[in-house]
């Protein structure tokens, strides 16, 4: 394993200049400099049992404290916390209270039943009303 380039790392994080990058098969993931439409990549880290977003805008660095729209599987908004891990369940921040599906991490919008209770979330922002 090359400590400078990360070549040789497999399914592991490498910190470079204060940002965390994910390597698979010795290659940095989540960035394609030749494809302007490339948005990034969602990855699963078995060591932390968590999902993370590799942000193309940051050249594949782990996204932190960020909402991301993922187009796959019909599209969903998800949120990543200050450590970069996908939020699941209830979440409150300065903008309000939100709910994220405990399996997919998708932000609830509109009328949603959670544990037998009905809640209404703003259809645009996802804030609980």
Tab-separated table of C-alpha atoms in Angstrom:
chain	number	residue	atom	x	y	z
A	1	UNK	CA	0.000	0.000	0.000
A	2	UNK	CA	1.305	3.425	-1.017
A	3	UNK	CA	0.755	5.855	1.891
A	4	UNK	CA	0.770	8.881	-0.439
A	5	UNK	CA	-1.575	7.768	-3.249
A	6	UNK	CA	-3.652	5.116	-1.446
A	7	UNK	CA	-2.925	2.579	-4.188
A	8	UNK	CA	-3.386	-0.874	-2.742
A	9	UNK	CA	-6.164	0.104	-0.301
A	10	UNK	CA	-9.350	-1.925	-0.533
A	11	UNK	CA	-12.611	-0.835	1.110
A	12	UNK	CA	-10.883	1.667	3.357
A	13	UNK	CA	-10.737	5.398	4.093
A	14	UNK	CA	-7.644	7.506	3.504
A	15	UNK	CA	-7.334	11.063	4.840
A	16	UNK	CA	-5.657	13.465	2.409
A	17	UNK	CA	-5.305	17.173	3.201
A	18	UNK	CA	-8.017	16.984	5.868
A	19	UNK	CA	-10.590	15.153	3.724
A	20	UNK	CA	-11.561	11.475	3.763
A	21	UNK	CA	-11.534	9.450	0.544
A	22	UNK	CA	-12.773	5.876	-0.008
A	23	UNK	CA	-10.653	3.338	-1.878
A	24	UNK	CA	-11.741	0.081	-3.507
A	25	UNK	CA	-9.294	-2.130	-5.332
A	26	UNK	CA	-6.601	0.496	-4.820
A	27	UNK	CA	-8.609	3.188	-6.654
A	28	UNK	CA	-10.187	6.319	-5.214
A	29	UNK	CA	-13.968	6.227	-5.612
A	30	UNK	CA	-16.656	8.879	-6.144
A	31	UNK	CA	-14.953	11.129	-8.662
A	32	UNK	CA	-14.799	11.212	-12.442
A	33	UNK	CA	-12.901	14.248	-13.788
A	34	UNK	CA	-13.887	13.269	-17.352
A	35	UNK	CA	-17.646	13.284	-16.713
A	36	UNK	CA	-19.162	16.652	-15.723
A	37	UNK	CA	-22.560	14.999	-15.111
A	38	UNK	CA	-21.120	12.554	-12.555
A	39	UNK	CA	-22.675	13.340	-9.162
A	40	UNK	CA	-20.776	11.070	-6.797
A	41	UNK	CA	-21.252	7.663	-5.267
A	42	UNK	CA	-22.963	6.139	-2.245
A	43	UNK	CA	-20.835	3.533	-0.488
A	44	UNK	CA	-21.277	1.161	2.441
A	45	UNK	CA	-18.482	0.881	4.999
A	46	UNK	CA	-18.763	-2.476	6.807
A	47	UNK	CA	-16.356	-1.329	9.535
A	48	UNK	CA	-18.803	1.369	10.706
A	49	UNK	CA	-21.992	-0.310	9.406
A	50	UNK	CA	-22.829	2.996	7.728
A	51	UNK	CA	-23.623	4.530	4.345
A	52	UNK	CA	-21.634	7.498	3.049
A	53	UNK	CA	-21.707	9.847	0.041
A	54	UNK	CA	-18.548	10.478	-1.973
A	55	UNK	CA	-19.084	13.965	-3.371
A	56	UNK	CA	-17.927	14.608	-6.940
A	57	UNK	CA	-17.966	18.363	-6.206
A	58	UNK	CA	-15.217	17.671	-3.643
A	59	UNK	CA	-13.298	15.323	-5.976
A	60	UNK	CA	-14.755	12.255	-4.245
A	61	UNK	CA	-14.261	13.343	-0.624
A	62	UNK	CA	-16.746	12.092	1.961
A	63	UNK	CA	-19.682	14.527	2.222
A	64	UNK	CA	-20.331	15.831	5.743
A	65	UNK	CA	-23.323	17.777	7.104
A	66	UNK	CA	-24.958	17.717	3.692
A	67	UNK	CA	-28.305	16.918	2.064
A	68	UNK	CA	-27.926	14.995	-1.191
A	69	UNK	CA	-30.473	14.119	-3.876
A	70	UNK	CA	-29.832	10.619	-5.185
A	71	UNK	CA	-31.454	9.843	-8.518
A	72	UNK	CA	-31.222	6.048	-8.305
A	73	UNK	CA	-34.244	3.957	-7.253
A	74	UNK	CA	-36.797	6.635	-8.143
A	75	UNK	CA	-34.955	9.463	-6.417
A	76	UNK	CA	-34.645	10.382	-2.755
A	77	UNK	CA	-33.249	13.096	-0.512
A	78	UNK	CA	-30.881	11.846	2.176
A	79	UNK	CA	-28.831	13.627	4.840
A	80	UNK	CA	-25.295	12.926	5.989
A	81	UNK	CA	-24.233	13.968	9.487
A	82	UNK	CA	-21.074	15.747	10.691
A	83	UNK	CA	-19.185	12.424	10.475
A	84	UNK	CA	-20.481	11.784	6.958
A	85	UNK	CA	-22.764	8.891	7.911
A	86	UNK	CA	-26.289	8.707	6.462
A	87	UNK	CA	-28.937	9.770	8.981
A	88	UNK	CA	-31.832	7.385	9.630
A	89	UNK	CA	-34.873	7.974	11.851
A	90	UNK	CA	-35.729	11.296	13.496
A	91	UNK	CA	-33.397	14.263	13.048
A	92	UNK	CA	-33.690	17.834	14.311
A	93	UNK	CA	-31.542	20.785	13.277
A	94	UNK	CA	-31.882	24.581	13.226
A	95	UNK	CA	-34.463	24.333	10.404
A	96	UNK	CA	-36.832	21.881	12.097
A	97	UNK	CA	-37.556	18.194	12.617
A	98	UNK	CA	-37.254	15.600	9.856
A	99	UNK	CA	-37.713	11.863	9.490
A	100	UNK	CA	-35.491	9.600	7.406
A	101	UNK	CA	-36.492	6.052	6.492
A	102	UNK	CA	-34.677	3.616	8.821
A	103	UNK	CA	-33.689	1.356	5.905
A	104	UNK	CA	-33.150	3.592	2.858
A	105	UNK	CA	-32.430	6.928	4.563
A	106	UNK	CA	-35.007	8.659	2.322
A	107	UNK	CA	-36.383	11.926	3.738
A	108	UNK	CA	-40.117	11.767	4.517
A	109	UNK	CA	-42.305	14.249	2.630
A	110	UNK	CA	-46.065	14.743	2.690
A	111	UNK	CA	-48.317	12.571	4.870
A	112	UNK	CA	-46.331	9.710	6.391
A	113	UNK	CA	-47.204	7.008	8.941
A	114	UNK	CA	-44.399	6.208	11.389
A	115	UNK	CA	-44.863	3.577	14.104
A	116	UNK	CA	-48.658	3.801	13.712
A	117	UNK	CA	-48.773	7.615	14.013
A	118	UNK	CA	-49.546	9.930	11.082
A	119	UNK	CA	-47.321	12.960	10.502
A	120	UNK	CA	-47.209	15.653	7.859
A	121	UNK	CA	-43.876	16.789	6.387
A	122	UNK	CA	-43.520	19.743	4.041
A	123	UNK	CA	-43.502	18.296	0.493
A	124	UNK	CA	-40.624	20.566	-0.584
A	125	UNK	CA	-38.386	20.822	2.499
A	126	UNK	CA	-39.303	17.715	4.519
A	127	UNK	CA	-39.769	19.767	7.724
A	128	UNK	CA	-42.377	18.284	10.089
A	129	UNK	CA	-45.473	20.514	10.392
